[in-house]
JSON list of C-alpha atoms in Angstrom, two decimals:
[
{"chain": "F", "resi": 1, "resn": "MET", "atom": "CA", "xyz": [0.06, 0.24, 0.08]},
{"chain": "F", "resi": 2, "resn": "ASN", "atom": "CA", "xyz": [1.44, 3.03, -0.67]},
{"chain": "F", "resi": 3, "resn": "ASN", "atom": "CA", "xyz": [-0.03, 6.82, 0.39]},
{"chain": "F", "resi": 4, "resn": "THR", "atom": "CA", "xyz": [-2.33, 7.59, -2.44]},
{"chain": "F", "resi": 5, "resn": "GLU", "atom": "CA", "xyz": [-3.97, 3.90, -2.07]},
{"chain": "F", "resi": 6, "resn": "TYR", "atom": "CA", "xyz": [-7.54, 4.28, 0.23]},
{"chain": "F", "resi": 7, "resn": "ILE", "atom": "CA", "xyz": [-8.26, 1.63, 2.86]},
{"chain": "F", "resi": 8, "resn": "PRO", "atom": "CA", "xyz": [-11.98, 0.31, 1.83]},
{"chain": "F", "resi": 9, "resn": "ILE", "atom": "CA", "xyz": [-13.95, 1.33, 4.56]},
{"chain": "F", "resi": 10, "resn": "ALA", "atom": "CA", "xyz": [-15.57, -2.43, 4.57]},
{"chain": "F", "resi": 11, "resn": "ALA", "atom": "CA", "xyz": [-12.02, -3.44, 5.23]},
{"chain": "F", "resi": 12, "resn": "LEU", "atom": "CA", "xyz": [-12.48, -2.22, 8.99]},
{"chain": "F", "resi": 13, "resn": "ASN", "atom": "CA", "xyz": [-15.62, -4.54, 10.01]},
{"chain": "F", "resi": 14, "resn": "GLN", "atom": "CA", "xyz": [-13.69, -6.97, 8.60]},
{"chain": "F", "resi": 15, "resn": "TYR", "atom": "CA", "xyz": [-10.47, -7.05, 10.66]},
{"chain": "F", "resi": 16, "resn": "ALA", "atom": "CA", "xyz": [-13.01, -6.04, 13.84]},
{"chain": "F", "resi": 17, "resn": "TYR", "atom": "CA", "xyz": [-15.02, -9.42, 13.25]},
{"chain": "F", "resi": 18, "resn": "CYS", "atom": "CA", "xyz": [-11.51, -10.86, 12.85]},
{"chain": "F", "resi": 19, "resn": "PRO", "atom": "CA", "xyz": [-8.16, -9.69, 11.49]},
{"chain": "F", "resi": 20, "resn": "HIS", "atom": "CA", "xyz": [-7.08, -13.32, 9.76]},
{"chain": "F", "resi": 21, "resn": "ARG", "atom": "CA", "xyz": [-10.54, -13.12, 7.24]},
{"chain": "F", "resi": 22, "resn": "CYS", "atom": "CA", "xyz": [-9.76, -9.23, 6.98]},
{"chain": "F", "resi": 23, "resn": "TRP", "atom": "CA", "xyz": [-5.66, -10.47, 5.65]},
{"chain": "F", "resi": 24, "resn": "ARG", "atom": "CA", "xyz": [-7.50, -12.69, 3.48]},
{"chain": "F", "resi": 25, "resn": "MET", "atom": "CA", "xyz": [-10.20, -10.92, 1.74]},
{"chain": "F", "resi": 26, "resn": "PHE", "atom": "CA", "xyz": [-7.96, -7.63, 1.71]},
{"chain": "F", "resi": 27, "resn": "CYS", "atom": "CA", "xyz": [-4.31, -9.11, 1.49]},
{"chain": "F", "resi": 28, "resn": "ALA", "atom": "CA", "xyz": [-4.69, -12.44, -0.25]},
{"chain": "F", "resi": 29, "resn": "ASP", "atom": "CA", "xyz": [-7.42, -11.17, -2.68]},
{"chain": "F", "resi": 30, "resn": "GLU", "atom": "CA", "xyz": [-9.81, -14.73, -1.24]},
{"chain": "F", "resi": 31, "resn": "PHE", "atom": "CA", "xyz": [-13.16, -14.93, -0.74]},
{"chain": "F", "resi": 32, "resn": "ILE", "atom": "CA", "xyz": [-15.45, -18.02, -0.73]},
{"chain": "F", "resi": 33, "resn": "ASP", "atom": "CA", "xyz": [-19.05, -17.94, -0.20]},
{"chain": "F", "resi": 34, "resn": "ASN", "atom": "CA", "xyz": [-21.27, -19.64, 1.97]},
{"chain": "F", "resi": 35, "resn": "GLN", "atom": "CA", "xyz": [-24.53, -19.32, 2.90]},
{"chain": "F", "resi": 36, "resn": "TYR", "atom": "CA", "xyz": [-24.52, -16.18, 4.61]},
{"chain": "F", "resi": 37, "resn": "THR", "atom": "CA", "xyz": [-22.16, -14.65, 2.09]},
{"chain": "F", "resi": 38, "resn": "ILE", "atom": "CA", "xyz": [-24.43, -14.90, -0.90]},
{"chain": "F", "resi": 39, "resn": "GLU", "atom": "CA", "xyz": [-27.59, -13.01, 1.27]},
{"chain": "F", "resi": 40, "resn": "GLY", "atom": "CA", "xyz": [-25.86, -10.20, 2.00]},
{"chain": "F", "resi": 41, "resn": "THR", "atom": "CA", "xyz": [-24.37, -10.08, -1.71]},
{"chain": "F", "resi": 42, "resn": "SER", "atom": "CA", "xyz": [-28.21, -10.65, -3.03]},
{"chain": "F", "resi": 43, "resn": "LEU", "atom": "CA", "xyz": [-29.23, -7.80, -0.21]},
{"chain": "F", "resi": 44, "resn": "HIS", "atom": "CA", "xyz": [-26.57, -5.51, -1.51]},
{"chain": "F", "resi": 45, "resn": "GLU", "atom": "CA", "xyz": [-26.96, -6.04, -4.85]},
{"chain": "F", "resi": 46, "resn": "ARG", "atom": "CA", "xyz": [-30.52, -4.46, -4.52]},
{"chain": "F", "resi": 47, "resn": "VAL", "atom": "CA", "xyz": [-29.54, -1.44, -2.15]},
{"chain": "F", "resi": 48, "resn": "HIS", "atom": "CA", "xyz": [-25.79, -0.72, -4.27]},
{"chain": "F", "resi": 49, "resn": "THR", "atom": "CA", "xyz": [-28.49, 0.62, -7.03]},
{"chain": "F", "resi": 50, "resn": "PHE", "atom": "CA", "xyz": [-27.82, 3.96, -7.37]},
{"chain": "F", "resi": 51, "resn": "SER", "atom": "CA", "xyz": [-30.99, 5.85, -6.49]},
{"chain": "F", "resi": 52, "resn": "ASP", "atom": "CA", "xyz": [-32.65, 9.57, -5.22]},
{"chain": "F", "resi": 53, "resn": "GLY", "atom": "CA", "xyz": [-35.22, 10.67, -4.10]},
{"chain": "F", "resi": 54, "resn": "ASN", "atom": "CA", "xyz": [-37.61, 12.53, -0.92]},
{"chain": "F", "resi": 55, "resn": "ARG", "atom": "CA", "xyz": [-38.97, 10.29, 1.40]},
{"chain": "F", "resi": 56, "resn": "GLU", "atom": "CA", "xyz": [-41.95, 12.15, 2.99]},
{"chain": "F", "resi": 57, "resn": "ASN", "atom": "CA", "xyz": [-39.36, 15.21, 4.76]},
{"chain": "F", "resi": 58, "resn": "THR", "atom": "CA", "xyz": [-36.64, 12.55, 4.16]},
{"chain": "F", "resi": 59, "resn": "TRP", "atom": "CA", "xyz": [-33.99, 12.77, 1.26]},
{"chain": "F", "resi": 60, "resn": "GLN", "atom": "CA", "xyz": [-32.51, 9.58, 0.43]},
{"chain": "F", "resi": 61, "resn": "ILE", "atom": "CA", "xyz": [-29.77, 8.32, -1.88]},
{"chain": "F", "resi": 62, "resn": "ARG", "atom": "CA", "xyz": [-28.51, 5.32, -2.07]},
{"chain": "F", "resi": 63, "resn": "ALA", "atom": "CA", "xyz": [-25.21, 3.23, -3.34]},
{"chain": "F", "resi": 64, "resn": "ILE", "atom": "CA", "xyz": [-22.77, 6.77, -3.70]},
{"chain": "F", "resi": 65, "resn": "TYR", "atom": "CA", "xyz": [-18.95, 6.55, -2.96]},
{"chain": "F", "resi": 66, "resn": "LEU", "atom": "CA", "xyz": [-17.99, 8.08, 0.60]},
{"chain": "F", "resi": 67, "resn": "LYS", "atom": "CA", "xyz": [-14.67, 9.27, 0.82]},
{"chain": "F", "resi": 68, "resn": "SER", "atom": "CA", "xyz": [-11.91, 10.48, 3.54]},
{"chain": "F", "resi": 69, "resn": "GLU", "atom": "CA", "xyz": [-8.67, 12.11, 2.62]},
{"chain": "F", "resi": 70, "resn": "LYS", "atom": "CA", "xyz": [-7.61, 12.57, 6.74]},
{"chain": "F", "resi": 71, "resn": "TYR", "atom": "CA", "xyz": [-8.18, 8.79, 7.02]},
{"chain": "F", "resi": 72, "resn": "GLN", "atom": "CA", "xyz": [-7.76, 7.86, 3.72]},
{"chain": "F", "resi": 73, "resn": "LEU", "atom": "CA", "xyz": [-10.76, 5.77, 3.55]},
{"chain": "F", "resi": 74, "resn": "ILE", "atom": "CA", "xyz": [-13.16, 4.79, 0.34]},
{"chain": "F", "resi": 75, "resn": "GLY", "atom": "CA", "xyz": [-16.54, 2.86, 0.23]},
{"chain": "F", "resi": 76, "resn": "LYS", "atom": "CA", "xyz": [-19.87, 2.69, -1.56]},
{"chain": "F", "resi": 77, "resn": "SER", "atom": "CA", "xyz": [-22.98, 3.51, 0.91]},
{"chain": "F", "resi": 78, "resn": "ASP", "atom": "CA", "xyz": [-25.90, 1.13, 0.90]},
{"chain": "F", "resi": 79, "resn": "LEU", "atom": "CA", "xyz": [-28.04, 4.58, 2.29]},
{"chain": "F", "resi": 80, "resn": "ILE", "atom": "CA", "xyz": [-27.68, 7.92, 2.98]},
{"chain": "F", "resi": 81, "resn": "GLU", "atom": "CA", "xyz": [-30.30, 10.53, 3.94]},
{"chain": "F", "resi": 82, "resn": "LEU", "atom": "CA", "xyz": [-30.78, 13.98, 4.79]},
{"chain": "F", "resi": 83, "resn": "GLU", "atom": "CA", "xyz": [-32.97, 15.01, 7.16]},
{"chain": "F", "resi": 84, "resn": "ASN", "atom": "CA", "xyz": [-33.99, 18.23, 9.17]},
{"chain": "F", "resi": 85, "resn": "ASN", "atom": "CA", "xyz": [-30.15, 18.78, 7.89]},
{"chain": "F", "resi": 86, "resn": "GLU", "atom": "CA", "xyz": [-28.45, 16.10, 9.24]},
{"chain": "F", "resi": 87, "resn": "TRP", "atom": "CA", "xyz": [-26.76, 13.76, 7.85]},
{"chain": "F", "resi": 88, "resn": "TYR", "atom": "CA", "xyz": [-27.73, 9.77, 8.45]},
{"chain": "F", "resi": 89, "resn": "PRO", "atom": "CA", "xyz": [-25.30, 6.86, 7.22]},
{"chain": "F", "resi": 90, "resn": "ILE", "atom": "CA", "xyz": [-27.66, 3.46, 6.92]},
{"chain": "F", "resi": 91, "resn": "GLU", "atom": "CA", "xyz": [-25.40, 0.26, 6.81]},
{"chain": "F", "resi": 92, "resn": "TYR", "atom": "CA", "xyz": [-27.75, -2.77, 5.11]},
{"chain": "F", "resi": 93, "resn": "LYS", "atom": "CA", "xyz": [-27.24, -6.54, 7.24]},
{"chain": "F", "resi": 94, "resn": "ARG", "atom": "CA", "xyz": [-28.37, -9.08, 6.18]},
{"chain": "F", "resi": 95, "resn": "GLY", "atom": "CA", "xyz": [-29.20, -11.20, 10.01]},
{"chain": "F", "resi": 96, "resn": "ARG", "atom": "CA", "xyz": [-30.02, -9.42, 12.65]},
{"chain": "F", "resi": 97, "resn": "LYS", "atom": "CA", "xyz": [-27.44, -7.85, 15.57]},
{"chain": "F", "resi": 98, "resn": "GLY", "atom": "CA", "xyz": [-24.55, -9.87, 16.23]},
{"chain": "F", "resi": 99, "resn": "GLU", "atom": "CA", "xyz": [-22.73, -9.55, 19.68]},
{"chain": "F", "resi": 100, "resn": "TRP", "atom": "CA", "xyz": [-19.62, -7.83, 18.16]},
{"chain": "F", "resi": 101, "resn": "ASP", "atom": "CA", "xyz": [-19.59, -4.23, 17.00]},
{"chain": "F", "resi": 102, "resn": "ASN", "atom": "CA", "xyz": [-18.18, -4.48, 14.09]},
{"chain": "F", "resi": 103, "resn": "ASP", "atom": "CA", "xyz": [-21.20, -3.27, 12.05]},
{"chain": "F", "resi": 104, "resn": "GLU", "atom": "CA", "xyz": [-20.80, -0.03, 14.26]},
{"chain": "F", "resi": 105, "resn": "LEU", "atom": "CA", "xyz": [-17.57, 0.50, 13.27]},
{"chain": "F", "resi": 106, "resn": "GLN", "atom": "CA", "xyz": [-18.48, 0.92, 9.73]},
{"chain": "F", "resi": 107, "resn": "VAL", "atom": "CA", "xyz": [-20.87, 2.81, 10.25]},
{"chain": "F", "resi": 108, "resn": "CYS", "atom": "CA", "xyz": [-18.41, 5.28, 12.03]},
{"chain": "F", "resi": 109, "resn": "ALA", "atom": "CA", "xyz": [-15.95, 4.89, 9.23]},
{"chain": "F", "resi": 110, "resn": "GLN", "atom": "CA", "xyz": [-19.07, 6.28, 6.81]},
{"chain": "F", "resi": 111, "resn": "ALA", "atom": "CA", "xyz": [-20.06, 9.12, 9.76]},
{"chain": "F", "resi": 112, "resn": "LEU", "atom": "CA", "xyz": [-16.05, 10.39, 9.26]},
{"chain": "F", "resi": 113, "resn": "CYS", "atom": "CA", "xyz": [-15.99, 10.56, 5.74]},
{"chain": "F", "resi": 114, "resn": "LEU", "atom": "CA", "xyz": [-19.51, 12.25, 5.32]},
{"chain": "F", "resi": 115, "resn": "GLU", "atom": "CA", "xyz": [-17.94, 14.43, 7.80]},
{"chain": "F", "resi": 116, "resn": "GLU", "atom": "CA", "xyz": [-15.23, 15.65, 5.70]},
{"chain": "F", "resi": 117, "resn": "MET", "atom": "CA", "xyz": [-17.70, 15.38, 2.69]},
{"chain": "F", "resi": 118, "resn": "THR", "atom": "CA", "xyz": [-20.24, 18.04, 3.71]},
{"chain": "F", "resi": 119, "resn": "GLY", "atom": "CA", "xyz": [-18.28, 19.41, 6.53]},
{"chain": "F", "resi": 120, "resn": "LYS", "atom": "CA", "xyz": [-21.38, 18.82, 8.83]},
{"chain": "F", "resi": 121, "resn": "PRO", "atom": "CA", "xyz": [-20.84, 17.03, 11.87]},
{"chain": "F", "resi": 122, "resn": "VAL", "atom": "CA", "xyz": [-22.54, 13.13, 12.10]},
{"chain": "F", "resi": 123, "resn": "THR", "atom": "CA", "xyz": [-23.98, 12.09, 15.49]},
{"chain": "F", "resi": 124, "resn": "THR", "atom": "CA", "xyz": [-25.66, 9.56, 14.37]},
{"chain": "F", "resi": 125, "resn": "GLY", "atom": "CA", "xyz": [-26.22, 6.05, 12.17]},
{"chain": "F", "resi": 126, "resn": "TYR", "atom": "CA", "xyz": [-27.88, 3.44, 11.82]},
{"chain": "F", "resi": 127, "resn": "ILE", "atom": "CA", "xyz": [-28.10, -0.35, 10.61]},
{"chain": "F", "resi": 128, "resn": "TYR", "atom": "CA", "xyz": [-30.88, -1.99, 8.99]},
{"chain": "F", "resi": 129, "resn": "TYR", "atom": "CA", "xyz": [-31.28, -5.84, 9.47]},
{"chain": "F", "resi": 130, "resn": "ALA", "atom": "CA", "xyz": [-32.76, -7.41, 7.16]},
{"chain": "F", "resi": 131, "resn": "HIS", "atom": "CA", "xyz": [-33.89, -10.11, 9.22]},
{"chain": "F", "resi": 132, "resn": "SER", "atom": "CA", "xyz": [-36.43, -8.17, 11.15]},
{"chain": "F", "resi": 133, "resn": "HIS", "atom": "CA", "xyz": [-36.73, -5.27, 8.66]},
{"chain": "F", "resi": 134, "resn": "GLN", "atom": "CA", "xyz": [-35.87, -2.35, 11.55]},
{"chain": "F", "resi": 135, "resn": "ARG", "atom": "CA", "xyz": [-33.20, -0.10, 12.09]},
{"chain": "F", "resi": 136, "resn": "GLN", "atom": "CA", "xyz": [-30.57, -0.15, 14.95]},
{"chain": "F", "resi": 137, "resn": "LEU", "atom": "CA", "xyz": [-29.49, 3.23, 15.89]},
{"chain": "F", "resi": 138, "resn": "VAL", "atom": "CA", "xyz": [-25.69, 3.80, 15.68]},
{"chain": "F", "resi": 139, "resn": "GLU", "atom": "CA", "xyz": [-24.62, 7.09, 18.25]},
{"chain": "F", "resi": 140, "resn": "ILE", "atom": "CA", "xyz": [-21.44, 8.15, 16.60]},
{"chain": "F", "resi": 141, "resn": "SER", "atom": "CA", "xyz": [-19.57, 8.58, 20.22]},
{"chain": "F", "resi": 142, "resn": "GLU", "atom": "CA", "xyz": [-16.22, 10.01, 20.77]},
{"chain": "F", "resi": 143, "resn": "GLU", "atom": "CA", "xyz": [-15.51, 6.48, 22.21]},
{"chain": "F", "resi": 144, "resn": "LEU", "atom": "CA", "xyz": [-16.70, 4.82, 19.01]},
{"chain": "F", "resi": 145, "resn": "ARG", "atom": "CA", "xyz": [-14.97, 7.37, 16.82]},
{"chain": "F", "resi": 146, "resn": "GLN", "atom": "CA", "xyz": [-11.43, 6.35, 18.80]},
{"chain": "F", "resi": 147, "resn": "SER", "atom": "CA", "xyz": [-12.12, 2.99, 18.14]},
{"chain": "F", "resi": 148, "resn": "ALA", "atom": "CA", "xyz": [-12.76, 3.16, 14.81]},
{"chain": "F", "resi": 149, "resn": "ILE", "atom": "CA", "xyz": [-9.54, 5.57, 14.34]},
{"chain": "F", "resi": 150, "resn": "ALA", "atom": "CA", "xyz": [-7.33, 2.94, 15.64]},
{"chain": "F", "resi": 151, "resn": "THR", "atom": "CA", "xyz": [-8.95, 0.15, 13.75]},
{"chain": "F", "resi": 152, "resn": "ILE", "atom": "CA", "xyz": [-8.04, 2.39, 10.51]},
{"chain": "F", "resi": 153, "resn": "LYS", "atom": "CA", "xyz": [-4.53, 2.33, 11.76]},
{"chain": "F", "resi": 154, "resn": "LEU", "atom": "CA", "xyz": [-4.32, -1.38, 12.48]},
{"chain": "F", "resi": 155, "resn": "VAL", "atom": "CA", "xyz": [-5.92, -1.80, 8.90]},
{"chain": "F", "resi": 156, "resn": "LYS", "atom": "CA", "xyz": [-3.27, 0.23, 7.60]},
{"chain": "F", "resi": 157, "resn": "ASN", "atom": "CA", "xyz": [-0.83, -1.37, 9.43]},
{"chain": "F", "resi": 158, "resn": "LEU", "atom": "CA", "xyz": [-2.20, -4.60, 7.76]},
{"chain": "F", "resi": 159, "resn": "LEU", "atom": "CA", "xyz": [-2.38, -3.50, 4.39]},
{"chain": "F", "resi": 160, "resn": "GLU", "atom": "CA", "xyz": [1.07, -2.03, 4.28]},
{"chain": "F", "resi": 161, "resn": "THR", "atom": "CA", "xyz": [2.66, -4.78, 5.46]},
{"chain": "F", "resi": 162, "resn": "GLY", "atom": "CA", "xyz": [1.17, -8.08, 4.65]},
{"chain": "F", "resi": 163, "resn": "ILE", "atom": "CA", "xyz": [1.37, -9.85, 7.33]},
{"chain": "F", "resi": 164, "resn": "MET", "atom": "CA", "xyz": [-0.49, -12.53, 8.21]},
{"chain": "F", "resi": 165, "resn": "PRO", "atom": "CA", "xyz": [-2.45, -12.72, 11.26]},
{"chain": "F", "resi": 166, "resn": "ILE", "atom": "CA", "xyz": [-2.83, -16.18, 12.81]},
{"chain": "F", "resi": 167, "resn": "ALA", "atom": "CA", "xyz": [-5.98, -17.66, 13.21]},
{"chain": "F", "resi": 168, "resn": "THR", "atom": "CA", "xyz": [-7.46, -17.88, 16.15]},
{"chain": "F", "resi": 169, "resn": "TYR", "atom": "CA", "xyz": [-10.76, -19.51, 17.38]},
{"chain": "F", "resi": 170, "resn": "SER", "atom": "CA", "xyz": [-13.65, -17.90, 18.55]},
{"chain": "F", "resi": 171, "resn": "LYS", "atom": "CA", "xyz": [-17.07, -18.49, 18.58]},
{"chain": "F", "resi": 172, "resn": "ARG", "atom": "CA", "xyz": [-17.20, -16.15, 15.49]},
{"chain": "F", "resi": 173, "resn": "CYS", "atom": "CA", "xyz": [-15.20, -19.01, 13.37]},
{"chain": "F", "resi": 174, "resn": "GLN", "atom": "CA", "xyz": [-18.91, -20.76, 13.53]},
{"chain": "F", "resi": 175, "resn": "GLY", "atom": "CA", "xyz": [-20.45, -18.82, 10.40]},
{"chain": "F", "resi": 176, "resn": "CYS", "atom": "CA", "xyz": [-17.43, -17.72, 8.75]},
{"chain": "F", "resi": 177, "resn": "SER", "atom": "CA", "xyz": [-16.89, -18.74, 4.35]},
{"chain": "F", "resi": 178, "resn": "PHE", "atom": "CA", "xyz": [-13.08, -19.09, 5.55]},
{"chain": "F", "resi": 179, "resn": "TYR", "atom": "CA", "xyz": [-13.62, -21.61, 8.06]},
{"chain": "F", "resi": 180, "resn": "ASN", "atom": "CA", "xyz": [-12.15, -24.88, 6.62]},
{"chain": "F", "resi": 181, "resn": "GLN", "atom": "CA", "xyz": [-9.46, -22.68, 4.91]},
{"chain": "F", "resi": 182, "resn": "CYS", "atom": "CA", "xyz": [-7.86, -21.08, 8.05]},
{"chain": "F", "resi": 183, "resn": "LEU", "atom": "CA", "xyz": [-8.39, -24.16, 10.43]},
{"chain": "F", "resi": 184, "resn": "PRO", "atom": "CA", "xyz": [-8.81, -22.15, 13.49]},
{"chain": "F", "resi": 185, "resn": "GLN", "atom": "CA", "xyz": [-8.90, -24.99, 15.44]},
{"chain": "F", "resi": 186, "resn": "LEU", "atom": "CA", "xyz": [-5.90, -27.26, 14.14]},
{"chain": "F", "resi": 187, "resn": "PRO", "atom": "CA", "xyz": [-2.58, -25.79, 16.21]},
{"chain": "F", "resi": 188, "resn": "GLU", "atom": "CA", "xyz": [-4.88, -26.38, 19.71]},
{"chain": "F", "resi": 189, "resn": "LYS", "atom": "CA", "xyz": [-5.15, -30.26, 18.48]},
{"chain": "F", "resi": 190, "resn": "VAL", "atom": "CA", "xyz": [-1.56, -30.60, 17.15]},
{"chain": "F", "resi": 191, "resn": "ARG", "atom": "CA", "xyz": [-0.60, -29.35, 20.58]},
{"chain": "F", "resi": 192, "resn": "ARG", "atom": "CA", "xyz": [-3.21, -31.68, 22.78]},
{"chain": "F", "resi": 193, "resn": "TYR", "atom": "CA", "xyz": [-2.04, -34.71, 20.01]},
{"chain": "F", "resi": 194, "resn": "GLN", "atom": "CA", "xyz": [1.64, -33.57, 20.87]},
{"chain": "F", "resi": 195, "resn": "GLU", "atom": "CA", "xyz": [1.20, -33.78, 24.85]},
{"chain": "F", "resi": 196, "resn": "GLU", "atom": "CA", "xyz": [-0.39, -37.42, 24.82]},
{"chain": "F", "resi": 197, "resn": "ILE", "atom": "CA", "xyz": [2.51, -38.89, 22.47]}
]
């Protein structure tokens, strides 16, 4: 990565979920589908068609690129809304709210881009979960901003060095499309086997 390249906003989500998964996707340029990724791709194909228009008192624009020079971020938005002179990024997800904050980091990164592009503070975003057909409020707090900025630095370092993080097993691995390639439980199984012989 050189100084003219930008970090994909989606990479923050992937890194926060699993650094090894992020490396496979954004350094090794690998991608493997499973039922969850196919459902997510199908959802994003619908929302990533450019359109804009008014819905009552809210102006909505879909599928525009967001960019930040300050943080070297770039990515395509699912939906941006403008209501009462306030901007809101809305990220679409296939399932329901999970146990981790990776989706919130992605919304926060979009908010950082929107702030730079519009010159206005963005204090709120949303995650729309297709499974429940509901939005979850994301407050763009100072704590979330600092977490997003720290993750940007980690992703930037990963992209610059290309060093593969070790695959570490956690509950998150159960739905990951890379599970059979990463084999995150293998080191522990080998260690136990060696202790037994």
